[in-house]
PDB file of C-alpha atoms in Angstrom:
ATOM      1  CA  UNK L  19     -16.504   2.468 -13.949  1.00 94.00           C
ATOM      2  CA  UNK L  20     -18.010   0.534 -11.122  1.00 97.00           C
ATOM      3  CA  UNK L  21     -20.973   0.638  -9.472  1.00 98.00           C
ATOM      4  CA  UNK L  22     -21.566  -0.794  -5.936  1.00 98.00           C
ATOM      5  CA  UNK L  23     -25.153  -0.756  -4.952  1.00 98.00           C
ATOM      6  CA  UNK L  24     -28.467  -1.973  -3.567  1.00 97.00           C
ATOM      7  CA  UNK L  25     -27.303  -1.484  -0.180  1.00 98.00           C
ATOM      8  CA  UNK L  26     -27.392   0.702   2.404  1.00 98.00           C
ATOM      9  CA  UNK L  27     -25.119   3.853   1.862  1.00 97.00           C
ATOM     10  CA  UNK L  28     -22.957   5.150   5.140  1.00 95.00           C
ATOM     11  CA  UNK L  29     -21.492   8.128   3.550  1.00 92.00           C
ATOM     12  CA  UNK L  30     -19.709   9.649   6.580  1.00 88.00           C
ATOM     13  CA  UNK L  31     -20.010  12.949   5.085  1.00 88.00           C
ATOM     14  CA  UNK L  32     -20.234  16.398   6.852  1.00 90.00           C
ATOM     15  CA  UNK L  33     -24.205  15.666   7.488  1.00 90.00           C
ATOM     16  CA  UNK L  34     -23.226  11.708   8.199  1.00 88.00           C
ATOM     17  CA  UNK L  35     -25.879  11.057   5.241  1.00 92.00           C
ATOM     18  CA  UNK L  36     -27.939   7.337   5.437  1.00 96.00           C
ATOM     19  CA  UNK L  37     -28.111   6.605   1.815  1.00 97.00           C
ATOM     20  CA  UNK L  38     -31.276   4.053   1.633  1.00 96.00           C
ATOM     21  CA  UNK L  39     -30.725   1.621  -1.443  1.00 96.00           C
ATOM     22  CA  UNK L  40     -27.289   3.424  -1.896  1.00 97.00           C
ATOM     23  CA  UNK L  41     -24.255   2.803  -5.000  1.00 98.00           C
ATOM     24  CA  UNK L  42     -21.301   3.977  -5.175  1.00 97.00           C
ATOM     25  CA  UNK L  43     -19.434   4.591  -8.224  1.00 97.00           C
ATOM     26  CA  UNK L  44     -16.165   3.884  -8.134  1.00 97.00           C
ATOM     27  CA  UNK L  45     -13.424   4.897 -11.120  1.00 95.00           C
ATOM     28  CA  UNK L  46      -9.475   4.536 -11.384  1.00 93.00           C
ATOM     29  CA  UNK L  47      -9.727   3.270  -7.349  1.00 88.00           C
ATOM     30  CA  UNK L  48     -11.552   6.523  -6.603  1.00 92.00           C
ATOM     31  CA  UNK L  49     -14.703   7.180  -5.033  1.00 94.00           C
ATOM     32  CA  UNK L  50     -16.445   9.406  -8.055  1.00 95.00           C
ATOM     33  CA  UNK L  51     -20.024   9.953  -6.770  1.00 94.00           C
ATOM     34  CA  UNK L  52     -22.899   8.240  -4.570  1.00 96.00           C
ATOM     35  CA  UNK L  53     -26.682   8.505  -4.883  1.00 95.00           C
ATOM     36  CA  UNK L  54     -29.334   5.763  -5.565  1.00 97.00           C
ATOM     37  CA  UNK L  55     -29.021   2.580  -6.928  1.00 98.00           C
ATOM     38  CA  UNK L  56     -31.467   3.686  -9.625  1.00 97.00           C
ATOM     39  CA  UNK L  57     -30.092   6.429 -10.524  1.00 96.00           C
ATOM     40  CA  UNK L  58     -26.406   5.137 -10.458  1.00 96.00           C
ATOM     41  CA  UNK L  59     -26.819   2.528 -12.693  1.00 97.00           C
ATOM     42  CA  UNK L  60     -28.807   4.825 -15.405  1.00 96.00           C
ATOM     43  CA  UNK L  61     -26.530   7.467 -15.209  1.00 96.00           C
ATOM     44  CA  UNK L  62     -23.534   4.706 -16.203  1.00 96.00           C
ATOM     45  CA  UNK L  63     -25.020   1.921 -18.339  1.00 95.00           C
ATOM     46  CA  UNK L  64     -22.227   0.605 -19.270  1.00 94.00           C
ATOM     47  CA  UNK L  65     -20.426  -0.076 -15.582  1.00 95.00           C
ATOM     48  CA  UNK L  66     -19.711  -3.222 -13.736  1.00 97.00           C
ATOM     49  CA  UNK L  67     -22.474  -3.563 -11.006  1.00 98.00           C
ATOM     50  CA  UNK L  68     -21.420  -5.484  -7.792  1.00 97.00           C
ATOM     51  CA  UNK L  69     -24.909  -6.242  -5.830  1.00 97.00           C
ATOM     52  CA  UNK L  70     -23.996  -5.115  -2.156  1.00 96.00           C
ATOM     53  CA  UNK L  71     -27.719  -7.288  -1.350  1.00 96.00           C
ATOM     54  CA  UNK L  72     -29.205  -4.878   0.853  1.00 95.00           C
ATOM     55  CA  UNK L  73     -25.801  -4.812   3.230  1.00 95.00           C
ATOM     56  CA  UNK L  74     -24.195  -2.128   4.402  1.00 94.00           C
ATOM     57  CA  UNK L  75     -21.791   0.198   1.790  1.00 96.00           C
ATOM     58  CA  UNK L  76     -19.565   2.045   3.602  1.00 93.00           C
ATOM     59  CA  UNK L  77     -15.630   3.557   3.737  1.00 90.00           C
ATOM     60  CA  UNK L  78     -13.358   0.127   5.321  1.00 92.00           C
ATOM     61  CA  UNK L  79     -12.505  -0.416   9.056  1.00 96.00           C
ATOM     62  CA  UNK L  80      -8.793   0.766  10.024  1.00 97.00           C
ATOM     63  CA  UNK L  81      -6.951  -1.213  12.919  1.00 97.00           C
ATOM     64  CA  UNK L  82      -4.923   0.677  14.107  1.00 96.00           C
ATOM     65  CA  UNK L  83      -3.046  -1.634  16.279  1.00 96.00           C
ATOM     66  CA  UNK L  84      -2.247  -5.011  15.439  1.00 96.00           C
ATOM     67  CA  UNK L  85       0.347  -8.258  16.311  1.00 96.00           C
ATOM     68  CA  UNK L  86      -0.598 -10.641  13.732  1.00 96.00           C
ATOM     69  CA  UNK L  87       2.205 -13.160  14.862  1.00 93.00           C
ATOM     70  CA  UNK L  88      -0.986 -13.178  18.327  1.00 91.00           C
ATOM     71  CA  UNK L  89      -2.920 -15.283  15.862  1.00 87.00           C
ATOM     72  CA  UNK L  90      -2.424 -19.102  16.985  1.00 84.00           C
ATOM     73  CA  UNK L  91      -2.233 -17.780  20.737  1.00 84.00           C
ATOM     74  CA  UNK L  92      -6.049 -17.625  20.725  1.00 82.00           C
ATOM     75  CA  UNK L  93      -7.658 -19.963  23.502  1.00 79.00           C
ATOM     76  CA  UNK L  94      -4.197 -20.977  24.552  1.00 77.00           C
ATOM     77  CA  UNK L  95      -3.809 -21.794  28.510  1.00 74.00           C
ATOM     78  CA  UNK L  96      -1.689 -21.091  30.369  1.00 72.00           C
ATOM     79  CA  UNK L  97       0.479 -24.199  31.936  1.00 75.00           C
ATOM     80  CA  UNK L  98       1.571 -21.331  35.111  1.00 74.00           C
ATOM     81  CA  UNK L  99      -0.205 -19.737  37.753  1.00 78.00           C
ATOM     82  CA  UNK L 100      -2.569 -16.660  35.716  1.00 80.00           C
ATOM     83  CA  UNK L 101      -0.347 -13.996  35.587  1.00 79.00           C
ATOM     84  CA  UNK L 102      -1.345 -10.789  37.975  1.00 79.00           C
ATOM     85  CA  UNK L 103       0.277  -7.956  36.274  1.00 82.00           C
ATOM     86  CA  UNK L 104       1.016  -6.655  32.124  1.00 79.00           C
ATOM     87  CA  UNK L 105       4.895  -7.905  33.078  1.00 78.00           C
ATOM     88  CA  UNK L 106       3.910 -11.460  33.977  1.00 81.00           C
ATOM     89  CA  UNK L 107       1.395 -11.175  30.867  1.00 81.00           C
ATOM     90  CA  UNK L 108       4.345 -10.806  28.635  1.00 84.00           C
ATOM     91  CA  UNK L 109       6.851 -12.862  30.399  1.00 78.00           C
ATOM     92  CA  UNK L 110       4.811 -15.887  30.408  1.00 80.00           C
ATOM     93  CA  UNK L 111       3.118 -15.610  27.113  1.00 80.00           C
ATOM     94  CA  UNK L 112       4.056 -13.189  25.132  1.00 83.00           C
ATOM     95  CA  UNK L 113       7.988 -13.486  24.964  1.00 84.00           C
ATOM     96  CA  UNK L 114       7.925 -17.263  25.718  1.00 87.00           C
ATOM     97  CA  UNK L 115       5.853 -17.217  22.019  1.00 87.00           C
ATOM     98  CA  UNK L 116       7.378 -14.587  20.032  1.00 90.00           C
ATOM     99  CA  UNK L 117      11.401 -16.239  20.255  1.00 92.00           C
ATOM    100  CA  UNK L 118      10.409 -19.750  19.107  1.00 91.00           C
ATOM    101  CA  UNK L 119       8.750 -18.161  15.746  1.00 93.00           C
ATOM    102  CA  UNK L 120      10.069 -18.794  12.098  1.00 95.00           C
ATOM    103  CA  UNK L 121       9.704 -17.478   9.147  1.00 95.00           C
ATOM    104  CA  UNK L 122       7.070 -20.117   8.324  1.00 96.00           C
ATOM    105  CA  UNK L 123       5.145 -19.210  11.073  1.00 95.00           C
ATOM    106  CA  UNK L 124       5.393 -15.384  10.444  1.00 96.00           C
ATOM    107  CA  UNK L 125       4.085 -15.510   7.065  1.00 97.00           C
ATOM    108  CA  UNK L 126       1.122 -18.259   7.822  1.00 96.00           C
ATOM    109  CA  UNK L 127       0.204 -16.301  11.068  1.00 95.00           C
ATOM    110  CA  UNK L 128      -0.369 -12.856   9.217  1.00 97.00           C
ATOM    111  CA  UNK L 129      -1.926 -14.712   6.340  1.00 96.00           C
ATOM    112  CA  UNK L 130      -5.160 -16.284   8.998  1.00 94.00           C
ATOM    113  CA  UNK L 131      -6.397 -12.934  10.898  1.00 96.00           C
ATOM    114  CA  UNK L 132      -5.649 -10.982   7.142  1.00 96.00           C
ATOM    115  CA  UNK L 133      -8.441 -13.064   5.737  1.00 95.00           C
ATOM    116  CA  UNK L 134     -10.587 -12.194   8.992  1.00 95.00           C
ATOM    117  CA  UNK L 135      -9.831  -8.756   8.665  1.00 96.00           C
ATOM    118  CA  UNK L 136     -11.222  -8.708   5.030  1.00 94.00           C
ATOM    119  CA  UNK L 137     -14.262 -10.970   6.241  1.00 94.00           C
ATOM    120  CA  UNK L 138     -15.232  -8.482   8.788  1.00 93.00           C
ATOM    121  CA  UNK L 139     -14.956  -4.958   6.599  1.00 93.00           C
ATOM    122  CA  UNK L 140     -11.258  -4.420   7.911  1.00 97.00           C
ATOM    123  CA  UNK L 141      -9.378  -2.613   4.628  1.00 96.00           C
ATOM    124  CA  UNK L 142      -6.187  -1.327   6.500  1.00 98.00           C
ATOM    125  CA  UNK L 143      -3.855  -2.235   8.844  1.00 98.00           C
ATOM    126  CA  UNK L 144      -1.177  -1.323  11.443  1.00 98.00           C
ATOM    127  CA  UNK L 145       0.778  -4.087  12.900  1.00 98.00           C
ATOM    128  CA  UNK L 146       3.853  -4.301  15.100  1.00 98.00           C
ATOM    129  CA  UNK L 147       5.497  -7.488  14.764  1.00 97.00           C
ATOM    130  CA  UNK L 148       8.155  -9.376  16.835  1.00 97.00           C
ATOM    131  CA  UNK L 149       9.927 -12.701  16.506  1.00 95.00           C
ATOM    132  CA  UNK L 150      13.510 -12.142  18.094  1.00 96.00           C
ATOM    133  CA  UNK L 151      15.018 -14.593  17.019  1.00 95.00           C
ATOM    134  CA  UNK L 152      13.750 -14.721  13.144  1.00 95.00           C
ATOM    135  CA  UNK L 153      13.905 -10.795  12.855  1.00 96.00           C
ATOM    136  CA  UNK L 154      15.512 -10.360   9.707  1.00 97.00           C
ATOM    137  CA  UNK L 155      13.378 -10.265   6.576  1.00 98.00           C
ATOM    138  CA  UNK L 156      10.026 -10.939   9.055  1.00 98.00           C
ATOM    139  CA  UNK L 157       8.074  -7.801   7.707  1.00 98.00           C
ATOM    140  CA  UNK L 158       9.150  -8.656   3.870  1.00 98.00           C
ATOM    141  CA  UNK L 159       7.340 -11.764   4.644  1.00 98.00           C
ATOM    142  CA  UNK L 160       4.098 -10.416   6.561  1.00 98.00           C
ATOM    143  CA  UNK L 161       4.003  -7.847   3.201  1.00 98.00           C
ATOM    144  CA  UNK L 162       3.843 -10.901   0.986  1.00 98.00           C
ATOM    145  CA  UNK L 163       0.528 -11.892   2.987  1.00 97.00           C
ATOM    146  CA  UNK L 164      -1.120  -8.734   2.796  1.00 98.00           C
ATOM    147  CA  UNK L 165      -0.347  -8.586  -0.720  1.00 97.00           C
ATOM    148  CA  UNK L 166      -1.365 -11.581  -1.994  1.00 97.00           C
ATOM    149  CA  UNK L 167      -4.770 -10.787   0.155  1.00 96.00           C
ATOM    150  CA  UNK L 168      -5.290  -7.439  -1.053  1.00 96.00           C
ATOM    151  CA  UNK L 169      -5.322  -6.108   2.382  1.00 97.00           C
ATOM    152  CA  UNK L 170      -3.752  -2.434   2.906  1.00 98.00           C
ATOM    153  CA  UNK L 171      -0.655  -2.324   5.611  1.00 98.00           C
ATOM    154  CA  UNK L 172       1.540  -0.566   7.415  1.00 99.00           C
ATOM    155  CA  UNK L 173       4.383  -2.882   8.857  1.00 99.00           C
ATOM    156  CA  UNK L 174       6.902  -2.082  11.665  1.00 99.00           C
ATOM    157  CA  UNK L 175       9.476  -4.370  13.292  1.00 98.00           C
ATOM    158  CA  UNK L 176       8.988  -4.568  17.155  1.00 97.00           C
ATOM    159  CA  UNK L 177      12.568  -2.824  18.616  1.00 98.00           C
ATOM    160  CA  UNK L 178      13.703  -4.055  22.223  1.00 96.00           C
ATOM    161  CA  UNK L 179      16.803  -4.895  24.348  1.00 96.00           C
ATOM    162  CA  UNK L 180      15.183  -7.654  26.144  1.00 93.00           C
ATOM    163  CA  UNK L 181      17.442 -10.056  24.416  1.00 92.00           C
ATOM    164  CA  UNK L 182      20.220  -9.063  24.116  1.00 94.00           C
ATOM    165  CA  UNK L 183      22.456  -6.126  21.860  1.00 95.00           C
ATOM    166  CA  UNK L 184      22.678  -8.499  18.848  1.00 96.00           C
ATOM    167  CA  UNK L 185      19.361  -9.033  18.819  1.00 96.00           C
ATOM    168  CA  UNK L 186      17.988  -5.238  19.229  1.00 97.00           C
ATOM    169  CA  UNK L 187      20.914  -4.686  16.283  1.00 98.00           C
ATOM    170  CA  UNK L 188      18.898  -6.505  14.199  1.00 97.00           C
ATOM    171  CA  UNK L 189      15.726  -5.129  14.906  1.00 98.00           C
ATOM    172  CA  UNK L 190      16.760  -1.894  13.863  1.00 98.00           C
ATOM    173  CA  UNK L 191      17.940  -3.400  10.743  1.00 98.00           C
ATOM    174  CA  UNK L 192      14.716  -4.733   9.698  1.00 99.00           C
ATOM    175  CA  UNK L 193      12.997  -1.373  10.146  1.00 99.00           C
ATOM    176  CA  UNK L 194      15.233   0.741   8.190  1.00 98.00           C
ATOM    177  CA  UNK L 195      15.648  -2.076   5.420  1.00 98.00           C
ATOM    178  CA  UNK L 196      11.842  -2.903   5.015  1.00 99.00           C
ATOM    179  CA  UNK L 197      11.411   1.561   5.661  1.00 99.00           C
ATOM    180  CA  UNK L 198      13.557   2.150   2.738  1.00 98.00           C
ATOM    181  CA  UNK L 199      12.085  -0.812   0.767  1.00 98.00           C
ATOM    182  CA  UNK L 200       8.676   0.109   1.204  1.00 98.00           C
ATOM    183  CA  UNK L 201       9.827   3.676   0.154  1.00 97.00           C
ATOM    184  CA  UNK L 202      11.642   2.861  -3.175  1.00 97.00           C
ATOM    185  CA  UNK L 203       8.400   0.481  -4.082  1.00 95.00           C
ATOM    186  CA  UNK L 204       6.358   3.495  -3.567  1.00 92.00           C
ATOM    187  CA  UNK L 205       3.395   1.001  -3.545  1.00 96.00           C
ATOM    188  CA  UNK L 206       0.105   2.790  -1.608  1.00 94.00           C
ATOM    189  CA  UNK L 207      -0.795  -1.167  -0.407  1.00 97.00           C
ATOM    190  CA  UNK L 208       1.771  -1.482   1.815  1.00 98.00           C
ATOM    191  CA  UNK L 209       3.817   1.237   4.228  1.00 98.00           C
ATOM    192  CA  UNK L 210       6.133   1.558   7.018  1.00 99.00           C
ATOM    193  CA  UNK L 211       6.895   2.894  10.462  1.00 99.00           C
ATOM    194  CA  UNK L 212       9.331   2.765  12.588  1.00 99.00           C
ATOM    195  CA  UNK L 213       8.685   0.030  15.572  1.00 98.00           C
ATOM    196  CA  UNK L 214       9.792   0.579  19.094  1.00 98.00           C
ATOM    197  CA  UNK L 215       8.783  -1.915  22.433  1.00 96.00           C
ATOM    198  CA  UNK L 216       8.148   0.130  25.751  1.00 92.00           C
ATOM    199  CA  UNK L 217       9.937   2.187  27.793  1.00 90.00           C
ATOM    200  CA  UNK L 218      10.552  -0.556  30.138  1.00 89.00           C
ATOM    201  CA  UNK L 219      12.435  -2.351  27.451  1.00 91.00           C
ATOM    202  CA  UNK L 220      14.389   0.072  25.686  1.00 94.00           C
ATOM    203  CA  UNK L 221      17.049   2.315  27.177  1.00 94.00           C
ATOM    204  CA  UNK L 222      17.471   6.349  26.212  1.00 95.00           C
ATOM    205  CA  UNK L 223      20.683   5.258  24.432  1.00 96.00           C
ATOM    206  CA  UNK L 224      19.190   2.803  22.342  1.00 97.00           C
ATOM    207  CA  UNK L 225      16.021   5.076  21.536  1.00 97.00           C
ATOM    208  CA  UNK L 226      18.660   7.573  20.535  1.00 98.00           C
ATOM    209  CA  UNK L 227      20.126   5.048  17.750  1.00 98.00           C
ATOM    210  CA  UNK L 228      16.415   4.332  16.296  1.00 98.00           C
ATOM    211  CA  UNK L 229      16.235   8.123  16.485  1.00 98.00           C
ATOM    212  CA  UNK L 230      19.453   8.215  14.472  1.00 98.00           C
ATOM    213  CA  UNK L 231      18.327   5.275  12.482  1.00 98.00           C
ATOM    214  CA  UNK L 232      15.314   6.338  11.181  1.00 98.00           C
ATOM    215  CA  UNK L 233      16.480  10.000  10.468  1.00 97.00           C
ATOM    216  CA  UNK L 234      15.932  11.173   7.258  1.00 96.00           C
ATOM    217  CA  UNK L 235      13.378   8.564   6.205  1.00 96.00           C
ATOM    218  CA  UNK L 236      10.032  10.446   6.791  1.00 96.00           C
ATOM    219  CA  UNK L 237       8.752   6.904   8.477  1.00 98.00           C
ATOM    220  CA  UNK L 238       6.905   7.805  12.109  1.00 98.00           C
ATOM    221  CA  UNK L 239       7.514   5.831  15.339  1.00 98.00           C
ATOM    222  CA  UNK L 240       5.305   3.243  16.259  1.00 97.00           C
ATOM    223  CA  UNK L 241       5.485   2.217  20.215  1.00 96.00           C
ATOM    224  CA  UNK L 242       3.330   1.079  23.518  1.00 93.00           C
ATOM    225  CA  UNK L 243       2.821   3.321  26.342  1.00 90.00           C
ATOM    226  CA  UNK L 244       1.013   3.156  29.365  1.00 82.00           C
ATOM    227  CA  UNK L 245       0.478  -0.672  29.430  1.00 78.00           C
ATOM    228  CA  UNK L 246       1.091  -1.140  32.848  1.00 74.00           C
ATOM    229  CA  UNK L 247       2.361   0.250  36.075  1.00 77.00           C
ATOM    230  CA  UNK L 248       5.650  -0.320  34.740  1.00 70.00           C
ATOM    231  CA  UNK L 249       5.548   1.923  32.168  1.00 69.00           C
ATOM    232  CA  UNK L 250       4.983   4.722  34.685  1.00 69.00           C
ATOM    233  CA  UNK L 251       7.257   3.134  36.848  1.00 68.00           C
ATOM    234  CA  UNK L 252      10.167   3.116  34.346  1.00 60.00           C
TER     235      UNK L 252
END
């Protein structure tokens, strides 16, 4: 058993109970009761007791929407006139970024905002990664940096035709290998979806082969809409 406590309590229960020096008690990874600190730690002598110091207690953040490969972007100028539009975003920082990644830099770029994610109460999250030209085995190594952080994550591989048929081959590769991977390990850290661009970067034939692709895998689809004009354009 463990006990988390002296803190405040944020149950998010039916009545959204305030627990006032709160524990929870935690056993086999499961959330077995809450109450007071008091009363917690009488009730189970024996437990572990993790002092929360009067902070808050409560279920983990969820992003639901990441691109960790973003990270080492932050602050960076831009050397061209500001861009005016989501396309000109993406065109002159975005895409210019995402083809010159390695491996290296996959891994060490999920690794930095995964350690901020856990700093700031984040527990779980969604990311949709790219790196065109260092697609295949990409989310194997984003996995190994949630892992060895602990962090909870559900990995998709960013599918597009913006360079090229070879190149959105192997995108649809990476899915289905890291889908059935993530399957067969059966492991309730880490999880997969399916990852598609945009509609302005993906034709209905090539959403048909991710459709075919992904059949019979139980993974969801994981894609942008409504970005930009464009995407209403399209």
């Amino acid at each position: 058993m463990l006990l988390v406590g002296n803190g405040t309590v944020v149950t998010r229960d039916r009545n959204n109970a305030i627990i006032q020096c709160g524990c929870v008690a935690i056993r086999d990874d499961v959330i077995a009761e809450v109450g007071q600190t008091a009363e917690m730690k009488s009730k189970y002598p024996g437990a572990q007791f993790v002092d929360a110091e009067q902070k808050l207690i409560m279920p983990g953040l969820i992003n639901t929407h990441m691109h960790f490969y973003s990270t080492f972007a932050r602050g960076m100028a831009s050397k061209s006139t500001p861009p005016s539009n989501f396309m000109e975003i993406l065109e002159r920082l975005w895409w210019r970024l995402d083809k010159v990644l390695t491996q290296e830099d996959v891994y060490y770029s999920a690794l930095v905002p995964v350690i901020d994610c856990i700093k700031n109460g984040v527990t779980t999250v969604f990311d949709h990664h790219a790196s065109p030209f260092a697609a295949e085995g990409s989310l194997f190594k984003i996995a190994e940096a949630t892992k060895l952080a602990g962090l909870r994550a559900c990995l998709c591989y960013e599918t597009s035709e913006r360079d090229g048929d070879a190149v959105t081959d192997q995108g649809i590769r990476e899915n289905t290998d890291f889908i059935r991977w993530s399957s067969e390990k059966n492991d309730p850290m880490i999880s997969a979806m399916f990852g598609l661009h945009a509609s302005v970067t993906l034709s209905d034939r090539a959403l048909e082969r991710c459709v075919l692709a992904n059949e019979g895998t139980g993974a969801g689809f994981h894609i942008h809409v409504a970005e930009g004009v464009q995407d209403l354009e399209d």
